[in-house]
mmCIF file with all atom_site columns, C-alpha atoms in Angstrom:
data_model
loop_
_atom_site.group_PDB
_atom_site.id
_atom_site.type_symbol
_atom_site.label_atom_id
_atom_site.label_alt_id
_atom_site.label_comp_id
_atom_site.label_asym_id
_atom_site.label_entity_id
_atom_site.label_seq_id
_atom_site.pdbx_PDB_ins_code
_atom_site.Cartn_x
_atom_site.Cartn_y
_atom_site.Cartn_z
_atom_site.occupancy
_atom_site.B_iso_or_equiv
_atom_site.pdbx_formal_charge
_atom_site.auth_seq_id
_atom_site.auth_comp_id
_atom_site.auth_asym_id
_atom_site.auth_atom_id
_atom_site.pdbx_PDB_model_num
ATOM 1   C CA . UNK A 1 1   ? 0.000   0.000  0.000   1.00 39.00 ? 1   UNK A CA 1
ATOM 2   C CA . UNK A 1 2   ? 1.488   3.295  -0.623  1.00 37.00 ? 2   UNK A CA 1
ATOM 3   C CA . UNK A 1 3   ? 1.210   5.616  2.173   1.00 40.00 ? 3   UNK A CA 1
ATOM 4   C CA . UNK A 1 4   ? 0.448   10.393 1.863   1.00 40.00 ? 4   UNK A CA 1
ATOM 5   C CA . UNK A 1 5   ? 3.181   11.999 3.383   1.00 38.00 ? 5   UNK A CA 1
ATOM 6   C CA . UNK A 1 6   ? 2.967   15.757 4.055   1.00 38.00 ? 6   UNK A CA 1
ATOM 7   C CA . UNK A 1 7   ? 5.370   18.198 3.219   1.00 38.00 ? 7   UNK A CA 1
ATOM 8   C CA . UNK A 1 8   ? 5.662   21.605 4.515   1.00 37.00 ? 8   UNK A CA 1
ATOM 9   C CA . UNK A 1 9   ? 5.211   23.775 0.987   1.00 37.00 ? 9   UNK A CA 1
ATOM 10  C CA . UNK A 1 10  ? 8.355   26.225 1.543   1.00 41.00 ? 10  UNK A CA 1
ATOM 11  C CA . UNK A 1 11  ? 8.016   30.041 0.418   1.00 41.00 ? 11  UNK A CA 1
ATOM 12  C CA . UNK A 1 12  ? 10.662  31.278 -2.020  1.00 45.00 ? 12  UNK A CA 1
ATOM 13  C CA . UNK A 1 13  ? 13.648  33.257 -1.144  1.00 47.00 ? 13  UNK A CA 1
ATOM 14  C CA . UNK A 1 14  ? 12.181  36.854 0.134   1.00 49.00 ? 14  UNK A CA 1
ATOM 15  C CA . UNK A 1 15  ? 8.952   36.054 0.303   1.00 49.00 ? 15  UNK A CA 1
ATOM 16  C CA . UNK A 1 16  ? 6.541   35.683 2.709   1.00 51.00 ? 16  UNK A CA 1
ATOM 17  C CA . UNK A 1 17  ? 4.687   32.017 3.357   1.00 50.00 ? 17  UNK A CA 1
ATOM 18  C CA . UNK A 1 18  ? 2.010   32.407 0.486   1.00 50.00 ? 18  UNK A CA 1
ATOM 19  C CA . UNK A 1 19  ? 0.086   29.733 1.162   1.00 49.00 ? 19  UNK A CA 1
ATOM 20  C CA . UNK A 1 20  ? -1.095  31.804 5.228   1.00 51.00 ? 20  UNK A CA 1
ATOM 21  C CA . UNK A 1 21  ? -1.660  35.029 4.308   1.00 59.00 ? 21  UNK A CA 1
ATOM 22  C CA . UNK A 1 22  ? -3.399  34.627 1.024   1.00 62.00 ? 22  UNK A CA 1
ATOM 23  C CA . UNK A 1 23  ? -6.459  32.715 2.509   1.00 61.00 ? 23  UNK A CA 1
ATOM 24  C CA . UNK A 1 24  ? -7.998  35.339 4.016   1.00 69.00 ? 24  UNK A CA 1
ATOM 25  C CA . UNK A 1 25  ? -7.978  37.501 0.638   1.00 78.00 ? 25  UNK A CA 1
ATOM 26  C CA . UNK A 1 26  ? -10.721 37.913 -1.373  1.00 84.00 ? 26  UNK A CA 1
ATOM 27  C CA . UNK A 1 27  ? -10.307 37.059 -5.111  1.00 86.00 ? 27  UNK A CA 1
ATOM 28  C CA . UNK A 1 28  ? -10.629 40.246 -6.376  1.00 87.00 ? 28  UNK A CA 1
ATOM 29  C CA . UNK A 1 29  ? -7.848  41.665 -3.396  1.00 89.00 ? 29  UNK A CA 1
ATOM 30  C CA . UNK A 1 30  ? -5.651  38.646 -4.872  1.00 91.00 ? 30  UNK A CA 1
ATOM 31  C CA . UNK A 1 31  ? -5.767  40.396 -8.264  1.00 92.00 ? 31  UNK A CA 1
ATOM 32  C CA . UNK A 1 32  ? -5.099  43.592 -6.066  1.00 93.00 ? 32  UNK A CA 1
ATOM 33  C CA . UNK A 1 33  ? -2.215  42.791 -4.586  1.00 94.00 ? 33  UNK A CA 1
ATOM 34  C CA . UNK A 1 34  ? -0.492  40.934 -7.512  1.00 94.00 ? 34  UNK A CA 1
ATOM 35  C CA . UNK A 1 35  ? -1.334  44.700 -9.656  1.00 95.00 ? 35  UNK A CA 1
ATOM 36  C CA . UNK A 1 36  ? 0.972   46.238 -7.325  1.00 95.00 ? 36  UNK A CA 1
ATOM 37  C CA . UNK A 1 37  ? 3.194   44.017 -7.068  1.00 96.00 ? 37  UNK A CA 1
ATOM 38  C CA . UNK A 1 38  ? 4.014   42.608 -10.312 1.00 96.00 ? 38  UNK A CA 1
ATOM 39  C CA . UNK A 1 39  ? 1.875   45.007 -12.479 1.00 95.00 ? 39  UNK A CA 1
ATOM 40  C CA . UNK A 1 40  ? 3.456   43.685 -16.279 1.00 96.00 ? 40  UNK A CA 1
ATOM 41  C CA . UNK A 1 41  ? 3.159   39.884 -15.677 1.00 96.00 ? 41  UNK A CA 1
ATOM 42  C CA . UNK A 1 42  ? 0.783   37.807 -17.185 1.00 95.00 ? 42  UNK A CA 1
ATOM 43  C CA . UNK A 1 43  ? -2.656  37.431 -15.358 1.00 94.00 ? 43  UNK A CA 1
ATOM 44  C CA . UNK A 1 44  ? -4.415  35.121 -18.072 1.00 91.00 ? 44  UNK A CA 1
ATOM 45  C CA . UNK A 1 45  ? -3.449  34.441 -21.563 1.00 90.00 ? 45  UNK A CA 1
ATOM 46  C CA . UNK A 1 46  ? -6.708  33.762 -24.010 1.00 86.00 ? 46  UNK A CA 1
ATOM 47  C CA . UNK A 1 47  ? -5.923  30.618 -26.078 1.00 87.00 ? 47  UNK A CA 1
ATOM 48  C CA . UNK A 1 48  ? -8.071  30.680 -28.777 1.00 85.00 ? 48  UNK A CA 1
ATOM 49  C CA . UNK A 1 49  ? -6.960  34.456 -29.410 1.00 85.00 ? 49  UNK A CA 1
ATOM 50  C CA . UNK A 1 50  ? -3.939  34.488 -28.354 1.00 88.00 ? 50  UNK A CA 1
ATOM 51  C CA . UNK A 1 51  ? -4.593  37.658 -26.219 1.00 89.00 ? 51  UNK A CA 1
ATOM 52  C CA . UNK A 1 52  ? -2.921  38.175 -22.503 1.00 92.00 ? 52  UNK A CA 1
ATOM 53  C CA . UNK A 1 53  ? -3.849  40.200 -20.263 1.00 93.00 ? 53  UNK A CA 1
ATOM 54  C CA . UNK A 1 54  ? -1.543  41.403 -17.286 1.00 95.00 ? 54  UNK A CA 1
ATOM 55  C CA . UNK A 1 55  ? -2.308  42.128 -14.051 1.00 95.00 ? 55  UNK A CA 1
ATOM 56  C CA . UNK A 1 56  ? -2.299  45.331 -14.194 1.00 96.00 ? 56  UNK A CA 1
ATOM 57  C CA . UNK A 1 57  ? -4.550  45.536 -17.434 1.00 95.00 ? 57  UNK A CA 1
ATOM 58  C CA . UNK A 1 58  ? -6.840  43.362 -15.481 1.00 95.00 ? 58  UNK A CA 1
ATOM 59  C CA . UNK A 1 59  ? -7.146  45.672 -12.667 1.00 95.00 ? 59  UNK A CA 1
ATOM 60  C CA . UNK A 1 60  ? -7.798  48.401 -15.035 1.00 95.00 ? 60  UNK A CA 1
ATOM 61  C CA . UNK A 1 61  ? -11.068 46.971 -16.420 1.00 94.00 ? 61  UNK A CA 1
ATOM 62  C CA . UNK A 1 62  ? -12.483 45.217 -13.893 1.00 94.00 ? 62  UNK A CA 1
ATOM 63  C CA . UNK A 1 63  ? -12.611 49.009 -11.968 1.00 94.00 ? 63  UNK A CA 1
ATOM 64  C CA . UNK A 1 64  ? -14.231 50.473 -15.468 1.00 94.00 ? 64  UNK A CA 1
ATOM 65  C CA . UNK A 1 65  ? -16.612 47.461 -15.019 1.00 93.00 ? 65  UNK A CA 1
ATOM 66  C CA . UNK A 1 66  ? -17.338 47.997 -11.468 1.00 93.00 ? 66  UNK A CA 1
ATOM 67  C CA . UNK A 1 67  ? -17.324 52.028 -11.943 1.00 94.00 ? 67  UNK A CA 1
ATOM 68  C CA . UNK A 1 68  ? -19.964 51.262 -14.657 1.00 94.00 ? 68  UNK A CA 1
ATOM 69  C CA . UNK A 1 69  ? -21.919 49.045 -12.400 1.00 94.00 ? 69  UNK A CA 1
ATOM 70  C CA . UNK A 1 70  ? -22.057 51.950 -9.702  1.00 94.00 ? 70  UNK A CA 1
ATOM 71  C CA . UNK A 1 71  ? -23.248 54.702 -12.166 1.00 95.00 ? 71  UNK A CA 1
ATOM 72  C CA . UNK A 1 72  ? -26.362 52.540 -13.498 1.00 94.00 ? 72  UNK A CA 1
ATOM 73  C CA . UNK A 1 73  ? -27.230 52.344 -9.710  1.00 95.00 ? 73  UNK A CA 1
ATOM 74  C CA . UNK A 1 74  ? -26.192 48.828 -9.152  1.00 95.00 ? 74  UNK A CA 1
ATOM 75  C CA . UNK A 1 75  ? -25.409 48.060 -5.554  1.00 94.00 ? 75  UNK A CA 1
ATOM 76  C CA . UNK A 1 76  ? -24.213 45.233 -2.973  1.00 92.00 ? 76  UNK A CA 1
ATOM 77  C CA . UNK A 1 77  ? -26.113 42.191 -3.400  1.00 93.00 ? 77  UNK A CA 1
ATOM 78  C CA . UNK A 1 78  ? -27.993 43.172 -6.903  1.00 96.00 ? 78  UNK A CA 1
ATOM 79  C CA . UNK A 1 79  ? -28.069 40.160 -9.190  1.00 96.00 ? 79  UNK A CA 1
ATOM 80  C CA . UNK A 1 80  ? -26.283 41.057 -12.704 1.00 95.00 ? 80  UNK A CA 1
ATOM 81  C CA . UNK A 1 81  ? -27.536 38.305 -15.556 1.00 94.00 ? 81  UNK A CA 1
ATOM 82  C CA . UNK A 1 82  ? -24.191 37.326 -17.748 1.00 93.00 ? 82  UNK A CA 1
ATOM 83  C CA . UNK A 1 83  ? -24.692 35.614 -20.966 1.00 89.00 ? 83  UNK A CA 1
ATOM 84  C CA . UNK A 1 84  ? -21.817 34.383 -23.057 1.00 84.00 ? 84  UNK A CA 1
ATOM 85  C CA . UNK A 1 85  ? -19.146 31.724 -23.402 1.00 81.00 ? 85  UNK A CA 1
ATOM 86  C CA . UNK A 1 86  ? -15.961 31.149 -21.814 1.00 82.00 ? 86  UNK A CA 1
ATOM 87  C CA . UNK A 1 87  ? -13.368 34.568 -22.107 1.00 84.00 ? 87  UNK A CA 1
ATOM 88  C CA . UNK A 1 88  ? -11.702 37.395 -21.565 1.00 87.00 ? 88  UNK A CA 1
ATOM 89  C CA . UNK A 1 89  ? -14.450 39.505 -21.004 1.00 88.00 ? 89  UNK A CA 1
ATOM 90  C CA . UNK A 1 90  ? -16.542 37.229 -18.993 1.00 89.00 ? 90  UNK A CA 1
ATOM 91  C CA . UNK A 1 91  ? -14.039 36.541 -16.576 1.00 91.00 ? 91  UNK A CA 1
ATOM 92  C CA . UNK A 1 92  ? -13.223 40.631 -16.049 1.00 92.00 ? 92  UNK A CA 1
ATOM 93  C CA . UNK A 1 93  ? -17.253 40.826 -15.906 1.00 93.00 ? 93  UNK A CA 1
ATOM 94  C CA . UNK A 1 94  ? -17.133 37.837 -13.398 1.00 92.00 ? 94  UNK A CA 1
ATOM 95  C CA . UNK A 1 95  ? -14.223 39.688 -11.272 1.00 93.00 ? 95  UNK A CA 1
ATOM 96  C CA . UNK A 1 96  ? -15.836 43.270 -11.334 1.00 93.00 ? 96  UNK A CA 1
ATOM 97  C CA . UNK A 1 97  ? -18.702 42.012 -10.051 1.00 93.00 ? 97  UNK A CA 1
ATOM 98  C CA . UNK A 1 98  ? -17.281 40.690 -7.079  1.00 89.00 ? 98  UNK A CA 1
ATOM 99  C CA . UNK A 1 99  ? -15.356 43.721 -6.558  1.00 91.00 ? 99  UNK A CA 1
ATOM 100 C CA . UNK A 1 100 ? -18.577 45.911 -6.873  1.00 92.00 ? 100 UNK A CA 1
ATOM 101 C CA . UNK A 1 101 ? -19.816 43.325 -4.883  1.00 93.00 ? 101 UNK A CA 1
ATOM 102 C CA . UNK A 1 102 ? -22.885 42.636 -6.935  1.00 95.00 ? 102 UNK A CA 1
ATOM 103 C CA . UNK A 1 103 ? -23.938 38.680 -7.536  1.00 95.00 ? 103 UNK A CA 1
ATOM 104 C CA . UNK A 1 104 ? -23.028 37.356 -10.901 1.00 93.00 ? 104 UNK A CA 1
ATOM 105 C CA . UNK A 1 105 ? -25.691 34.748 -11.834 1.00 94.00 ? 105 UNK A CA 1
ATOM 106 C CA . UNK A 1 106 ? -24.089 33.440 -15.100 1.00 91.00 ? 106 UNK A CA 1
ATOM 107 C CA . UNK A 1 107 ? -26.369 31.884 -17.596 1.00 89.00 ? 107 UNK A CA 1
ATOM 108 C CA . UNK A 1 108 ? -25.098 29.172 -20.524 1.00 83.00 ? 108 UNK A CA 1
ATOM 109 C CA . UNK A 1 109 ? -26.755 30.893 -23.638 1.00 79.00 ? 109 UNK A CA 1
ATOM 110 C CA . UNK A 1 110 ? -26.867 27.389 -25.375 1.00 77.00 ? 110 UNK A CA 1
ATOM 111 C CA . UNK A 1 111 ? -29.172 26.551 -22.541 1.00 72.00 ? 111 UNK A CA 1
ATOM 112 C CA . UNK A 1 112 ? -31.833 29.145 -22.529 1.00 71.00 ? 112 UNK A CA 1
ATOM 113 C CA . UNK A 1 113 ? -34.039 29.627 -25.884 1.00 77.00 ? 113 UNK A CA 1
ATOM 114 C CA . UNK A 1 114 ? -37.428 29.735 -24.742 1.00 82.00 ? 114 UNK A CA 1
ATOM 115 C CA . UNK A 1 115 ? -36.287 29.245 -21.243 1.00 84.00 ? 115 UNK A CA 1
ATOM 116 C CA . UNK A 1 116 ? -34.751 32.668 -20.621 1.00 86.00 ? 116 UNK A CA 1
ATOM 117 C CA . UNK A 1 117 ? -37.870 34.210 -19.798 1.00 87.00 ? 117 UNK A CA 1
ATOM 118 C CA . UNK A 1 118 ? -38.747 31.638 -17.179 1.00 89.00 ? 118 UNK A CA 1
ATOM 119 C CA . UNK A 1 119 ? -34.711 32.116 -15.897 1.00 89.00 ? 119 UNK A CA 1
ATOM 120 C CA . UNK A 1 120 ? -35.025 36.267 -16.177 1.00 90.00 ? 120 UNK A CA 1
ATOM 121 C CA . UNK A 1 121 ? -38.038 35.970 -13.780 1.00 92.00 ? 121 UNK A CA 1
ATOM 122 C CA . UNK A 1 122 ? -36.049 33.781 -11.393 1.00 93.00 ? 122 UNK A CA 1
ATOM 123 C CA . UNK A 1 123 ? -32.571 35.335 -10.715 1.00 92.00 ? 123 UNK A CA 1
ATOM 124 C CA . UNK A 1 124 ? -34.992 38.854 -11.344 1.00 95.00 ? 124 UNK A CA 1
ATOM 125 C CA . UNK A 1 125 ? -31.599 40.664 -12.592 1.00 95.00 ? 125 UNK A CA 1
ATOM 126 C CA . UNK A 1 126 ? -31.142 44.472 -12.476 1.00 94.00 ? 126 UNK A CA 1
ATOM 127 C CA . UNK A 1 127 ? -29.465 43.940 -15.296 1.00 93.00 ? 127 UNK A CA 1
ATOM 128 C CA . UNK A 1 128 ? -28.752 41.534 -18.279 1.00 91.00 ? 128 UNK A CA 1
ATOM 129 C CA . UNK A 1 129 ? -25.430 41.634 -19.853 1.00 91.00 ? 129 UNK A CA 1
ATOM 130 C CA . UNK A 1 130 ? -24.793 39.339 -22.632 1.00 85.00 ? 130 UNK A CA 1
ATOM 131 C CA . UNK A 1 131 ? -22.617 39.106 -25.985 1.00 77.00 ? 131 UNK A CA 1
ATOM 132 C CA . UNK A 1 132 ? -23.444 39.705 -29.529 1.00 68.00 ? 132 UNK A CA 1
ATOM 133 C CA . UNK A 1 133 ? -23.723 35.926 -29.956 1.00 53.00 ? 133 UNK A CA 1
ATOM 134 C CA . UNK A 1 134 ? -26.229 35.182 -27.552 1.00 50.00 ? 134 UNK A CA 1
ATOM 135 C CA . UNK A 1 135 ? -28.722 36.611 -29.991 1.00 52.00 ? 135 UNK A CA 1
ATOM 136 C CA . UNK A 1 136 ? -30.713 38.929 -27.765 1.00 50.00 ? 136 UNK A CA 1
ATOM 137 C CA . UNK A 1 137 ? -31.536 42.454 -29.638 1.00 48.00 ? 137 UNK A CA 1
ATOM 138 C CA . UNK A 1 138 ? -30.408 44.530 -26.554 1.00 43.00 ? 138 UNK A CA 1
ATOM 139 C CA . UNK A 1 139 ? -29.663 44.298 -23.026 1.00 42.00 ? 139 UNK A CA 1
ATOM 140 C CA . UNK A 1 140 ? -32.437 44.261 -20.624 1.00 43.00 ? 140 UNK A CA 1
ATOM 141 C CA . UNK A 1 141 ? -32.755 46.026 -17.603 1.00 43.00 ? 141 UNK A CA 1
ATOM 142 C CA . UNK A 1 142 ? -35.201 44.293 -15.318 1.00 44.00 ? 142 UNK A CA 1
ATOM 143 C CA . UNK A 1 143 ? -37.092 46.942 -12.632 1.00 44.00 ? 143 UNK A CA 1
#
């Protein structure tokens, strides 16, 4: 039988442990913290375009985003609708959100068709965000 052992994960040279101190961060202060500290490195590279994105650059949008969401009114706890497919853009959406901290409720648009309606009514969104491929005519804002 072939026995676990532990091992004590040990921090690099001039760093602090980064396994303590980064489990009381929030995502979003994660991304935060990693902006100021390493502003120009890589935060996600986009495979099927080929885009990245650094930290920095990340930072940068997701406050736009979460600026945005604060001028339409949007506040702590408000449900935001997201359709789309996996990306860029979704996952700055996804992290903006949670830095404005409104709820993302993210629907599959492959899964909706006659169901969105029937979804709409219960998540009851402030607001509907979605991508030109989901094939809805214009956001919705829901009162």
């Amino acid at each position: 039988m072939h026995r676990a052992t532990e091992r004590a994960i040990e921090a690099p040279p001039g760093t602090s442990d980064p396994g303590r101190d980064d489990l009381s961060l929030t995502v979003y202060a994660l991304l935060e913290r990693h902006a100021r500290e390493r502003p120009e490195h890589a935060f996600i590279q986009c495979i099927d375009t080929r885009r990245t994105l650094s930290y920095a650059d990340a930072r940068q949008v997701c406050n736009r985003i979460a600026a945005w969401c604060g001028a339409r009114g949007i506040k702590a706890n408000d449900r935001i609708a997201l359709l789309g497919g996996n990306s860029l853009e979704y996952l700055l959406i996804y992290l903006a959100a949670l830095r404005h901290g409104a709820t993302l409720c993210a629907i599959n648009p492959e899964a909706v068709g006659e169901n969105l309606g029937p979804i709409l009514d219960a998540v009851h969104p402030c607001v509907v965000l979605h991508e030109a491929a989901a094939g809805l005519r214009r956001a919705a804002s829901r009162d």
